Amino acid sequence: MIKTNKKGETYYESILRKGYTRRDFMKFVTYMSAFMGLQSSMIGQVAKALETKKRLPVIWEHFQECTGCSESFIRSDHPLAADIILETISLDYTDTLMAAAGHNAEEAKQKSMKENYGNYILVVEGAIPTKDDGVYCTIAGRTAIDILKESAAGALAIITFGSCSAWGGIQAASPNPTGSVPVDAIIKDKPIIKVPGCPPIGEVMTGVILHYATFGTIPELDAEGRPKQFYGKRVHDSCYRRPYFDAGLYAESFDSDEAKKGYCLYKLGCRGPVTYNACGFMEWNNGISFPIKSGYPCIGCSSNDFWDNGPFTERLENVPGFGIENTADKIGKIVVGAAVAGAAVHAVATNVAKRKELKRNECLGEVNEKNIKE
Ligand code: FSX
Ligand code: SF4
Ligand code: F3S
């Protein structure tokens, strides 16, 4: 449950009030700066901003979704990560986590929006149904479309947490019975930061809010509206199974010895080669694991329309890219004698060498998580 925030407090003051030390604060700043992709020279700047800046008022709306995004957020692994946001931003309205309910909750929101008009961040979880005048999602008798337009009007910027509000998500999957759309299909006149994933990683959610709190600007976005520091790379680019992909070594079935040894899950449907997310380098739950590390292929949960891109265990055809990737997929055929030329020869030679090395390591019993990472 959210404790009452003191208006006008800085982030740092709020942290101290809750019993954390300066040392906890600095550890948090260092931790989050690293996740935000900042150089160590900028840690002081982040600390200074959090020491001196007033907390951002935040209104957090929920529409068509499962609330997994809130669940992920409150489980950010650093003890202060969710805490600093949930208790130190002025989180004036989130119907999932706030203590108030019913009329009191709605009144608190109206009051905050009025007092902070033009200065609050609007966070949206969930898609918005548009069919039949939006009747498929109503809160306190009002449609999601109506509520979204009202909350967006006074917002400084909008953060869409989760694939539902960013792309439409599961309710927009074919045949999209309620005519669900993402936030940017309705709101056209505000900066929108998309933080997709079903759900997104908790530290990514915290990092995006902290970026705004620290620098007063939205982070650099890609062409799809996602923060580049978290969505600039494919899962495939930081996957610890990548050496096996490059070497053309694929697990053929779930729970096989190969899958356990770290063989690539591409043939089992992995969407990592076409999915932009930070899972490979940030991982989940205190950096413990992510789907691929648990033995299940990436299903592309941060991609647009991923629910329609199944069955998830069916292998992707035509992986975009060139050179070693495409070649690696065909390596089994190529090494038996087909003539290849130019760059492909080099790529295959590299793959063959890698494959031999990985195999040899296995024979020697040396393949473990440590040397795969290396
Ligand atoms: Fe959607 Fe978030 Fe998936 Fe669920 O709220 S992104 S269904 S994890 O919870 O919106
Ligand atoms: Fe990892 Fe999937 Fe790429 Fe294989 S295809 S390296 S399992 S992301
Ligand atoms: Fe989602 Fe793939 Fe990461 S399924 S959690 S983007 S590994």
mmCIF file with all atom_site columns, N, CA, C and O in Angstrom, residues 41-90:
data_model
loop_
_atom_site.group_PDB
_atom_site.id
_atom_site.type_symbol
_atom_site.label_atom_id
_atom_site.label_alt_id
_atom_site.label_comp_id
_atom_site.label_asym_id
_atom_site.label_entity_id
_atom_site.label_seq_id
_atom_site.pdbx_PDB_ins_code
_atom_site.Cartn_x
_atom_site.Cartn_y
_atom_site.Cartn_z
_atom_site.occupancy
_atom_site.B_iso_or_equiv
_atom_site.pdbx_formal_charge
_atom_site.auth_seq_id
_atom_site.auth_comp_id
_atom_site.auth_asym_id
_atom_site.auth_atom_id
_atom_site.pdbx_PDB_model_num
ATOM 1   N N  . SER A 1 41 ? 30.727 8.763  -15.199 1.00 0.00 ? 41 SER A N  1
ATOM 2   C CA . SER A 1 41 ? 30.920 10.191 -14.920 1.00 0.00 ? 41 SER A CA 1
ATOM 3   C C  . SER A 1 41 ? 29.580 10.913 -14.707 1.00 0.00 ? 41 SER A C  1
ATOM 4   O O  . SER A 1 41 ? 29.538 12.030 -14.213 1.00 0.00 ? 41 SER A O  1
ATOM 5   N N  . MET A 1 42 ? 28.489 10.270 -15.102 1.00 0.00 ? 42 MET A N  1
ATOM 6   C CA . MET A 1 42 ? 27.192 10.934 -14.957 1.00 0.00 ? 42 MET A CA 1
ATOM 7   C C  . MET A 1 42 ? 26.471 10.564 -13.659 1.00 0.00 ? 42 MET A C  1
ATOM 8   O O  . MET A 1 42 ? 25.379 11.067 -13.380 1.00 0.00 ? 42 MET A O  1
ATOM 9   N N  . ILE A 1 43 ? 27.080 9.677  -12.874 1.00 0.00 ? 43 ILE A N  1
ATOM 10  C CA . ILE A 1 43 ? 26.424 9.249  -11.636 1.00 0.00 ? 43 ILE A CA 1
ATOM 11  C C  . ILE A 1 43 ? 26.165 10.453 -10.725 1.00 0.00 ? 43 ILE A C  1
ATOM 12  O O  . ILE A 1 43 ? 25.095 10.589 -10.130 1.00 0.00 ? 43 ILE A O  1
ATOM 13  N N  . GLY A 1 44 ? 27.157 11.360 -10.645 1.00 0.00 ? 44 GLY A N  1
ATOM 14  C CA . GLY A 1 44 ? 27.011 12.550 -9.806  1.00 0.00 ? 44 GLY A CA 1
ATOM 15  C C  . GLY A 1 44 ? 25.834 13.404 -10.242 1.00 0.00 ? 44 GLY A C  1
ATOM 16  O O  . GLY A 1 44 ? 25.099 13.950 -9.419  1.00 0.00 ? 44 GLY A O  1
ATOM 17  N N  . GLN A 1 45 ? 25.659 13.484 -11.554 1.00 0.00 ? 45 GLN A N  1
ATOM 18  C CA . GLN A 1 45 ? 24.557 14.292 -12.095 1.00 0.00 ? 45 GLN A CA 1
ATOM 19  C C  . GLN A 1 45 ? 23.198 13.693 -11.701 1.00 0.00 ? 45 GLN A C  1
ATOM 20  O O  . GLN A 1 45 ? 22.262 14.407 -11.353 1.00 0.00 ? 45 GLN A O  1
ATOM 21  N N  . VAL A 1 46 ? 23.131 12.359 -11.771 1.00 0.00 ? 46 VAL A N  1
ATOM 22  C CA . VAL A 1 46 ? 21.882 11.686 -11.399 1.00 0.00 ? 46 VAL A CA 1
ATOM 23  C C  . VAL A 1 46 ? 21.612 11.920 -9.912  1.00 0.00 ? 46 VAL A C  1
ATOM 24  O O  . VAL A 1 46 ? 20.498 12.276 -9.500  1.00 0.00 ? 46 VAL A O  1
ATOM 25  N N  . ALA A 1 47 ? 22.662 11.744 -9.085  1.00 0.00 ? 47 ALA A N  1
ATOM 26  C CA . ALA A 1 47 ? 22.507 11.930 -7.632  1.00 0.00 ? 47 ALA A CA 1
ATOM 27  C C  . ALA A 1 47 ? 22.037 13.347 -7.330  1.00 0.00 ? 47 ALA A C  1
ATOM 28  O O  . ALA A 1 47 ? 21.115 13.564 -6.539  1.00 0.00 ? 47 ALA A O  1
ATOM 29  N N  . LYS A 1 48 ? 22.667 14.298 -7.981  1.00 0.00 ? 48 LYS A N  1
ATOM 30  C CA . LYS A 1 48 ? 22.326 15.715 -7.727  1.00 0.00 ? 48 LYS A CA 1
ATOM 31  C C  . LYS A 1 48 ? 20.867 15.987 -8.104  1.00 0.00 ? 48 LYS A C  1
ATOM 32  O O  . LYS A 1 48 ? 20.134 16.657 -7.375  1.00 0.00 ? 48 LYS A O  1
ATOM 33  N N  . ALA A 1 49 ? 20.460 15.443 -9.235  1.00 0.00 ? 49 ALA A N  1
ATOM 34  C CA . ALA A 1 49 ? 19.078 15.677 -9.677  1.00 0.00 ? 49 ALA A CA 1
ATOM 35  C C  . ALA A 1 49 ? 18.087 15.097 -8.673  1.00 0.00 ? 49 ALA A C  1
ATOM 36  O O  . ALA A 1 49 ? 17.101 15.748 -8.319  1.00 0.00 ? 49 ALA A O  1
ATOM 37  N N  . LEU A 1 50 ? 18.374 13.894 -8.193  1.00 0.00 ? 50 LEU A N  1
ATOM 38  C CA . LEU A 1 50 ? 17.435 13.272 -7.256  1.00 0.00 ? 50 LEU A CA 1
ATOM 39  C C  . LEU A 1 50 ? 17.458 13.952 -5.885  1.00 0.00 ? 50 LEU A C  1
ATOM 40  O O  . LEU A 1 50 ? 16.497 13.907 -5.130  1.00 0.00 ? 50 LEU A O  1
ATOM 41  N N  . GLU A 1 51 ? 18.598 14.591 -5.589  1.00 0.00 ? 51 GLU A N  1
ATOM 42  C CA . GLU A 1 51 ? 18.703 15.321 -4.316  1.00 0.00 ? 51 GLU A CA 1
ATOM 43  C C  . GLU A 1 51 ? 17.919 16.629 -4.361  1.00 0.00 ? 51 GLU A C  1
ATOM 44  O O  . GLU A 1 51 ? 17.400 17.085 -3.357  1.00 0.00 ? 51 GLU A O  1
ATOM 45  N N  . THR A 1 52 ? 17.879 17.220 -5.517  1.00 0.00 ? 52 THR A N  1
ATOM 46  C CA . THR A 1 52 ? 17.341 18.587 -5.582  1.00 0.00 ? 52 THR A CA 1
ATOM 47  C C  . THR A 1 52 ? 15.986 18.704 -6.268  1.00 0.00 ? 52 THR A C  1
ATOM 48  O O  . THR A 1 52 ? 15.268 19.675 -6.050  1.00 0.00 ? 52 THR A O  1
ATOM 49  N N  . LYS A 1 53 ? 15.651 17.747 -7.114  1.00 0.00 ? 53 LYS A N  1
ATOM 50  C CA . LYS A 1 53 ? 14.402 17.912 -7.871  1.00 0.00 ? 53 LYS A CA 1
ATOM 51  C C  . LYS A 1 53 ? 13.186 17.421 -7.094  1.00 0.00 ? 53 LYS A C  1
ATOM 52  O O  . LYS A 1 53 ? 13.233 16.398 -6.417  1.00 0.00 ? 53 LYS A O  1
ATOM 53  N N  . LYS A 1 54 ? 12.125 18.143 -7.271  1.00 0.00 ? 54 LYS A N  1
ATOM 54  C CA . LYS A 1 54 ? 10.862 17.739 -6.646  1.00 0.00 ? 54 LYS A CA 1
ATOM 55  C C  . LYS A 1 54 ? 10.343 16.492 -7.363  1.00 0.00 ? 54 LYS A C  1
ATOM 56  O O  . LYS A 1 54 ? 10.560 16.306 -8.547  1.00 0.00 ? 54 LYS A O  1
ATOM 57  N N  . ARG A 1 55 ? 9.646  15.691 -6.593  1.00 0.00 ? 55 ARG A N  1
ATOM 58  C CA . ARG A 1 55 ? 9.118  14.456 -7.176  1.00 0.00 ? 55 ARG A CA 1
ATOM 59  C C  . ARG A 1 55 ? 8.091  14.747 -8.264  1.00 0.00 ? 55 ARG A C  1
ATOM 60  O O  . ARG A 1 55 ? 7.300  15.686 -8.154  1.00 0.00 ? 55 ARG A O  1
ATOM 61  N N  . LEU A 1 56 ? 8.119  13.905 -9.264  1.00 0.00 ? 56 LEU A N  1
ATOM 62  C CA . LEU A 1 56 ? 7.168  14.082 -10.371 1.00 0.00 ? 56 LEU A CA 1
ATOM 63  C C  . LEU A 1 56 ? 5.793  13.547 -9.970  1.00 0.00 ? 56 LEU A C  1
ATOM 64  O O  . LEU A 1 56 ? 5.689  12.415 -9.503  1.00 0.00 ? 56 LEU A O  1
ATOM 65  N N  . PRO A 1 57 ? 4.759  14.323 -10.200 1.00 0.00 ? 57 PRO A N  1
ATOM 66  C CA . PRO A 1 57 ? 3.430  13.739 -9.995  1.00 0.00 ? 57 PRO A CA 1
ATOM 67  C C  . PRO A 1 57 ? 3.147  12.725 -11.114 1.00 0.00 ? 57 PRO A C  1
ATOM 68  O O  . PRO A 1 57 ? 3.489  12.974 -12.268 1.00 0.00 ? 57 PRO A O  1
ATOM 69  N N  . VAL A 1 58 ? 2.571  11.598 -10.745 1.00 0.00 ? 58 VAL A N  1
ATOM 70  C CA . VAL A 1 58 ? 2.269  10.556 -11.732 1.00 0.00 ? 58 VAL A CA 1
ATOM 71  C C  . VAL A 1 58 ? 0.822  10.085 -11.587 1.00 0.00 ? 58 VAL A C  1
ATOM 72  O O  . VAL A 1 58 ? 0.363  9.811  -10.482 1.00 0.00 ? 58 VAL A O  1
ATOM 73  N N  . ILE A 1 59 ? 0.142  10.039 -12.688 1.00 0.00 ? 59 ILE A N  1
ATOM 74  C CA . ILE A 1 59 ? -1.194 9.434  -12.738 1.00 0.00 ? 59 ILE A CA 1
ATOM 75  C C  . ILE A 1 59 ? -1.034 8.148  -13.525 1.00 0.00 ? 59 ILE A C  1
ATOM 76  O O  . ILE A 1 59 ? -0.465 8.154  -14.619 1.00 0.00 ? 59 ILE A O  1
ATOM 77  N N  . TRP A 1 60 ? -1.500 7.031  -12.998 1.00 0.00 ? 60 TRP A N  1
ATOM 78  C CA . TRP A 1 60 ? -1.239 5.719  -13.615 1.00 0.00 ? 60 TRP A CA 1
ATOM 79  C C  . TRP A 1 60 ? -2.582 5.064  -13.917 1.00 0.00 ? 60 TRP A C  1
ATOM 80  O O  . TRP A 1 60 ? -3.291 4.648  -12.999 1.00 0.00 ? 60 TRP A O  1
ATOM 81  N N  . GLU A 1 61 ? -2.932 4.980  -15.171 1.00 0.00 ? 61 GLU A N  1
ATOM 82  C CA . GLU A 1 61 ? -4.236 4.424  -15.565 1.00 0.00 ? 61 GLU A CA 1
ATOM 83  C C  . GLU A 1 61 ? -4.113 2.952  -15.976 1.00 0.00 ? 61 GLU A C  1
ATOM 84  O O  . GLU A 1 61 ? -3.085 2.543  -16.523 1.00 0.00 ? 61 GLU A O  1
ATOM 85  N N  . HIS A 1 62 ? -5.178 2.205  -15.731 1.00 0.00 ? 62 HIS A N  1
ATOM 86  C CA . HIS A 1 62 ? -5.243 0.795  -16.147 1.00 0.00 ? 62 HIS A CA 1
ATOM 87  C C  . HIS A 1 62 ? -6.464 0.600  -17.033 1.00 0.00 ? 62 HIS A C  1
ATOM 88  O O  . HIS A 1 62 ? -7.573 0.940  -16.633 1.00 0.00 ? 62 HIS A O  1
ATOM 89  N N  . PHE A 1 63 ? -6.252 0.024  -18.197 1.00 0.00 ? 63 PHE A N  1
ATOM 90  C CA . PHE A 1 63 ? -7.399 -0.279 -19.053 1.00 0.00 ? 63 PHE A CA 1
ATOM 91  C C  . PHE A 1 63 ? -7.434 -1.790 -19.329 1.00 0.00 ? 63 PHE A C  1
ATOM 92  O O  . PHE A 1 63 ? -7.398 -2.566 -18.388 1.00 0.00 ? 63 PHE A O  1
ATOM 93  N N  . GLN A 1 64 ? -7.446 -2.198 -20.609 1.00 0.00 ? 64 GLN A N  1
ATOM 94  C CA . GLN A 1 64 ? -7.537 -3.643 -20.873 1.00 0.00 ? 64 GLN A CA 1
ATOM 95  C C  . GLN A 1 64 ? -6.161 -4.295 -20.699 1.00 0.00 ? 64 GLN A C  1
ATOM 96  O O  . GLN A 1 64 ? -5.284 -4.117 -21.554 1.00 0.00 ? 64 GLN A O  1
ATOM 97  N N  . GLU A 1 65 ? -5.986 -5.042 -19.647 1.00 0.00 ? 65 GLU A N  1
ATOM 98  C CA . GLU A 1 65 ? -4.686 -5.682 -19.386 1.00 0.00 ? 65 GLU A CA 1
ATOM 99  C C  . GLU A 1 65 ? -4.821 -6.661 -18.234 1.00 0.00 ? 65 GLU A C  1
ATOM 100 O O  . GLU A 1 65 ? -5.905 -6.806 -17.677 1.00 0.00 ? 65 GLU A O  1
ATOM 101 N N  . CYS A 1 66 ? -3.685 -7.286 -17.861 1.00 0.00 ? 66 CYS A N  1
ATOM 102 C CA . CYS A 1 66 ? -3.746 -8.297 -16.802 1.00 0.00 ? 66 CYS A CA 1
ATOM 103 C C  . CYS A 1 66 ? -3.106 -7.825 -15.503 1.00 0.00 ? 66 CYS A C  1
ATOM 104 O O  . CYS A 1 66 ? -3.027 -8.582 -14.542 1.00 0.00 ? 66 CYS A O  1
ATOM 105 N N  . THR A 1 67 ? -2.552 -6.595 -15.507 1.00 0.00 ? 67 THR A N  1
ATOM 106 C CA . THR A 1 67 ? -1.861 -6.010 -14.359 1.00 0.00 ? 67 THR A CA 1
ATOM 107 C C  . THR A 1 67 ? -0.488 -6.649 -14.107 1.00 0.00 ? 67 THR A C  1
ATOM 108 O O  . THR A 1 67 ? 0.152  -6.400 -13.096 1.00 0.00 ? 67 THR A O  1
ATOM 109 N N  . GLY A 1 68 ? -0.045 -7.457 -15.055 1.00 0.00 ? 68 GLY A N  1
ATOM 110 C CA . GLY A 1 68 ? 1.299  -8.033 -14.957 1.00 0.00 ? 68 GLY A CA 1
ATOM 111 C C  . GLY A 1 68 ? 2.369  -6.949 -14.966 1.00 0.00 ? 68 GLY A C  1
ATOM 112 O O  . GLY A 1 68 ? 3.436  -7.116 -14.373 1.00 0.00 ? 68 GLY A O  1
ATOM 113 N N  . CYS A 1 69 ? 2.074  -5.840 -15.627 1.00 0.00 ? 69 CYS A N  1
ATOM 114 C CA . CYS A 1 69 ? 3.067  -4.759 -15.689 1.00 0.00 ? 69 CYS A CA 1
ATOM 115 C C  . CYS A 1 69 ? 3.285  -4.165 -14.302 1.00 0.00 ? 69 CYS A C  1
ATOM 116 O O  . CYS A 1 69 ? 4.429  -3.933 -13.894 1.00 0.00 ? 69 CYS A O  1
ATOM 117 N N  . SER A 1 70 ? 2.207  -3.937 -13.564 1.00 0.00 ? 70 SER A N  1
ATOM 118 C CA . SER A 1 70 ? 2.353  -3.433 -12.187 1.00 0.00 ? 70 SER A CA 1
ATOM 119 C C  . SER A 1 70 ? 3.088  -4.464 -11.337 1.00 0.00 ? 70 SER A C  1
ATOM 120 O O  . SER A 1 70 ? 3.930  -4.126 -10.506 1.00 0.00 ? 70 SER A O  1
ATOM 121 N N  . GLU A 1 71 ? 2.752  -5.726 -11.541 1.00 0.00 ? 71 GLU A N  1
ATOM 122 C CA . GLU A 1 71 ? 3.415  -6.806 -10.788 1.00 0.00 ? 71 GLU A CA 1
ATOM 123 C C  . GLU A 1 71 ? 4.916  -6.784 -11.042 1.00 0.00 ? 71 GLU A C  1
ATOM 124 O O  . GLU A 1 71 ? 5.717  -6.913 -10.116 1.00 0.00 ? 71 GLU A O  1
ATOM 125 N N  . SER A 1 72 ? 5.290  -6.632 -12.295 1.00 0.00 ? 72 SER A N  1
ATOM 126 C CA . SER A 1 72 ? 6.703  -6.607 -12.635 1.00 0.00 ? 72 SER A CA 1
ATOM 127 C C  . SER A 1 72 ? 7.377  -5.395 -11.989 1.00 0.00 ? 72 SER A C  1
ATOM 128 O O  . SER A 1 72 ? 8.464  -5.489 -11.416 1.00 0.00 ? 72 SER A O  1
ATOM 129 N N  . PHE A 1 73 ? 6.698  -4.281 -12.062 1.00 0.00 ? 73 PHE A N  1
ATOM 130 C CA . PHE A 1 73 ? 7.247  -3.029 -11.544 1.00 0.00 ? 73 PHE A CA 1
ATOM 131 C C  . PHE A 1 73 ? 7.531  -3.093 -10.043 1.00 0.00 ? 73 PHE A C  1
ATOM 132 O O  . PHE A 1 73 ? 8.603  -2.703 -9.589  1.00 0.00 ? 73 PHE A O  1
ATOM 133 N N  . ILE A 1 74 ? 6.577  -3.611 -9.281  1.00 0.00 ? 74 ILE A N  1
ATOM 134 C CA . ILE A 1 74 ? 6.785  -3.627 -7.825  1.00 0.00 ? 74 ILE A CA 1
ATOM 135 C C  . ILE A 1 74 ? 7.776  -4.709 -7.405  1.00 0.00 ? 74 ILE A C  1
ATOM 136 O O  . ILE A 1 74 ? 8.163  -4.779 -6.254  1.00 0.00 ? 74 ILE A O  1
ATOM 137 N N  . ARG A 1 75 ? 8.198  -5.526 -8.368  1.00 0.00 ? 75 ARG A N  1
ATOM 138 C CA . ARG A 1 75 ? 9.208  -6.532 -8.061  1.00 0.00 ? 75 ARG A CA 1
ATOM 139 C C  . ARG A 1 75 ? 10.581 -6.175 -8.628  1.00 0.00 ? 75 ARG A C  1
ATOM 140 O O  . ARG A 1 75 ? 11.445 -7.026 -8.734  1.00 0.00 ? 75 ARG A O  1
ATOM 141 N N  . SER A 1 76 ? 10.789 -4.911 -8.965  1.00 0.00 ? 76 SER A N  1
ATOM 142 C CA . SER A 1 76 ? 12.126 -4.476 -9.373  1.00 0.00 ? 76 SER A CA 1
ATOM 143 C C  . SER A 1 76 ? 13.110 -4.966 -8.334  1.00 0.00 ? 76 SER A C  1
ATOM 144 O O  . SER A 1 76 ? 12.836 -4.860 -7.136  1.00 0.00 ? 76 SER A O  1
ATOM 145 N N  . ASP A 1 77 ? 14.247 -5.486 -8.773  1.00 0.00 ? 77 ASP A N  1
ATOM 146 C CA . ASP A 1 77 ? 15.063 -6.230 -7.812  1.00 0.00 ? 77 ASP A CA 1
ATOM 147 C C  . ASP A 1 77 ? 15.809 -5.375 -6.791  1.00 0.00 ? 77 ASP A C  1
ATOM 148 O O  . ASP A 1 77 ? 16.049 -5.797 -5.688  1.00 0.00 ? 77 ASP A O  1
ATOM 149 N N  . HIS A 1 78 ? 16.201 -4.156 -7.174  1.00 0.00 ? 78 HIS A N  1
ATOM 150 C CA . HIS A 1 78 ? 16.904 -3.342 -6.190  1.00 0.00 ? 78 HIS A CA 1
ATOM 151 C C  . HIS A 1 78 ? 15.900 -2.871 -5.135  1.00 0.00 ? 78 HIS A C  1
ATOM 152 O O  . HIS A 1 78 ? 14.804 -2.431 -5.487  1.00 0.00 ? 78 HIS A O  1
ATOM 153 N N  . PRO A 1 79 ? 16.254 -2.955 -3.850  1.00 0.00 ? 79 PRO A N  1
ATOM 154 C CA . PRO A 1 79 ? 15.278 -2.602 -2.809  1.00 0.00 ? 79 PRO A CA 1
ATOM 155 C C  . PRO A 1 79 ? 14.691 -1.207 -2.989  1.00 0.00 ? 79 PRO A C  1
ATOM 156 O O  . PRO A 1 79 ? 13.565 -0.946 -2.605  1.00 0.00 ? 79 PRO A O  1
ATOM 157 N N  . LEU A 1 80 ? 15.459 -0.313 -3.586  1.00 0.00 ? 80 LEU A N  1
ATOM 158 C CA . LEU A 1 80 ? 14.943 1.045  -3.734  1.00 0.00 ? 80 LEU A CA 1
ATOM 159 C C  . LEU A 1 80 ? 14.260 1.293  -5.078  1.00 0.00 ? 80 LEU A C  1
ATOM 160 O O  . LEU A 1 80 ? 13.599 2.310  -5.252  1.00 0.00 ? 80 LEU A O  1
ATOM 161 N N  . ALA A 1 81 ? 14.431 0.371  -6.018  1.00 0.00 ? 81 ALA A N  1
ATOM 162 C CA . ALA A 1 81 ? 13.976 0.660  -7.381  1.00 0.00 ? 81 ALA A CA 1
ATOM 163 C C  . ALA A 1 81 ? 12.484 0.956  -7.460  1.00 0.00 ? 81 ALA A C  1
ATOM 164 O O  . ALA A 1 81 ? 12.077 2.017  -7.934  1.00 0.00 ? 81 ALA A O  1
ATOM 165 N N  . ALA A 1 82 ? 11.667 0.025  -6.986  1.00 0.00 ? 82 ALA A N  1
ATOM 166 C CA . ALA A 1 82 ? 10.229 0.291  -7.022  1.00 0.00 ? 82 ALA A CA 1
ATOM 167 C C  . ALA A 1 82 ? 9.853  1.277  -5.927  1.00 0.00 ? 82 ALA A C  1
ATOM 168 O O  . ALA A 1 82 ? 8.986  2.125  -6.097  1.00 0.00 ? 82 ALA A O  1
ATOM 169 N N  . ASP A 1 83 ? 10.584 1.175  -4.821  1.00 0.00 ? 83 ASP A N  1
ATOM 170 C CA . ASP A 1 83 ? 10.298 2.038  -3.683  1.00 0.00 ? 83 ASP A CA 1
ATOM 171 C C  . ASP A 1 83 ? 10.416 3.513  -4.049  1.00 0.00 ? 83 ASP A C  1
ATOM 172 O O  . ASP A 1 83 ? 9.574  4.336  -3.702  1.00 0.00 ? 83 ASP A O  1
ATOM 173 N N  . ILE A 1 84 ? 11.472 3.830  -4.751  1.00 0.00 ? 84 ILE A N  1
ATOM 174 C CA . ILE A 1 84 ? 11.709 5.237  -5.074  1.00 0.00 ? 84 ILE A CA 1
ATOM 175 C C  . ILE A 1 84 ? 10.607 5.765  -5.988  1.00 0.00 ? 84 ILE A C  1
ATOM 176 O O  . ILE A 1 84 ? 10.215 6.917  -5.923  1.00 0.00 ? 84 ILE A O  1
ATOM 177 N N  . ILE A 1 85 ? 10.085 4.886  -6.791  1.00 0.00 ? 85 ILE A N  1
ATOM 178 C CA . ILE A 1 85 ? 9.020  5.327  -7.691  1.00 0.00 ? 85 ILE A CA 1
ATOM 179 C C  . ILE A 1 85 ? 7.680  5.303  -6.961  1.00 0.00 ? 85 ILE A C  1
ATOM 180 O O  . ILE A 1 85 ? 6.940  6.270  -6.968  1.00 0.00 ? 85 ILE A O  1
ATOM 181 N N  . LEU A 1 86 ? 7.392  4.185  -6.313  1.00 0.00 ? 86 LEU A N  1
ATOM 182 C CA . LEU A 1 86 ? 6.073  4.068  -5.693  1.00 0.00 ? 86 LEU A CA 1
ATOM 183 C C  . LEU A 1 86 ? 5.874  5.019  -4.521  1.00 0.00 ? 86 LEU A C  1
ATOM 184 O O  . LEU A 1 86 ? 4.796  5.519  -4.290  1.00 0.00 ? 86 LEU A O  1
ATOM 185 N N  . GLU A 1 87 ? 6.937  5.272  -3.783  1.00 0.00 ? 87 GLU A N  1
ATOM 186 C CA . GLU A 1 87 ? 6.756  6.107  -2.610  1.00 0.00 ? 87 GLU A CA 1
ATOM 187 C C  . GLU A 1 87 ? 7.368  7.481  -2.752  1.00 0.00 ? 87 GLU A C  1
ATOM 188 O O  . GLU A 1 87 ? 7.079  8.361  -1.974  1.00 0.00 ? 87 GLU A O  1
ATOM 189 N N  . THR A 1 88 ? 8.245  7.651  -3.696  1.00 0.00 ? 88 THR A N  1
ATOM 190 C CA . THR A 1 88 ? 8.865  8.973  -3.776  1.00 0.00 ? 88 THR A CA 1
ATOM 191 C C  . THR A 1 88 ? 8.389  9.786  -4.972  1.00 0.00 ? 88 THR A C  1
ATOM 192 O O  . THR A 1 88 ? 8.530  10.987 -4.962  1.00 0.00 ? 88 THR A O  1
ATOM 193 N N  . ILE A 1 89 ? 7.858  9.156  -5.988  1.00 0.00 ? 89 ILE A N  1
ATOM 194 C CA . ILE A 1 89 ? 7.140  9.996  -6.933  1.00 0.00 ? 89 ILE A CA 1
ATOM 195 C C  . ILE A 1 89 ? 5.821  10.303 -6.243  1.00 0.00 ? 89 ILE A C  1
ATOM 196 O O  . ILE A 1 89 ? 5.404  9.590  -5.336  1.00 0.00 ? 89 ILE A O  1
ATOM 197 N N  . SER A 1 90 ? 5.216  11.324 -6.659  1.00 0.00 ? 90 SER A N  1
ATOM 198 C CA . SER A 1 90 ? 3.929  11.620 -6.070  1.00 0.00 ? 90 SER A CA 1
ATOM 199 C C  . SER A 1 90 ? 2.917  10.810 -6.867  1.00 0.00 ? 90 SER A C  1
ATOM 200 O O  . SER A 1 90 ? 2.341  11.279 -7.832  1.00 0.00 ? 90 SER A O  1
#
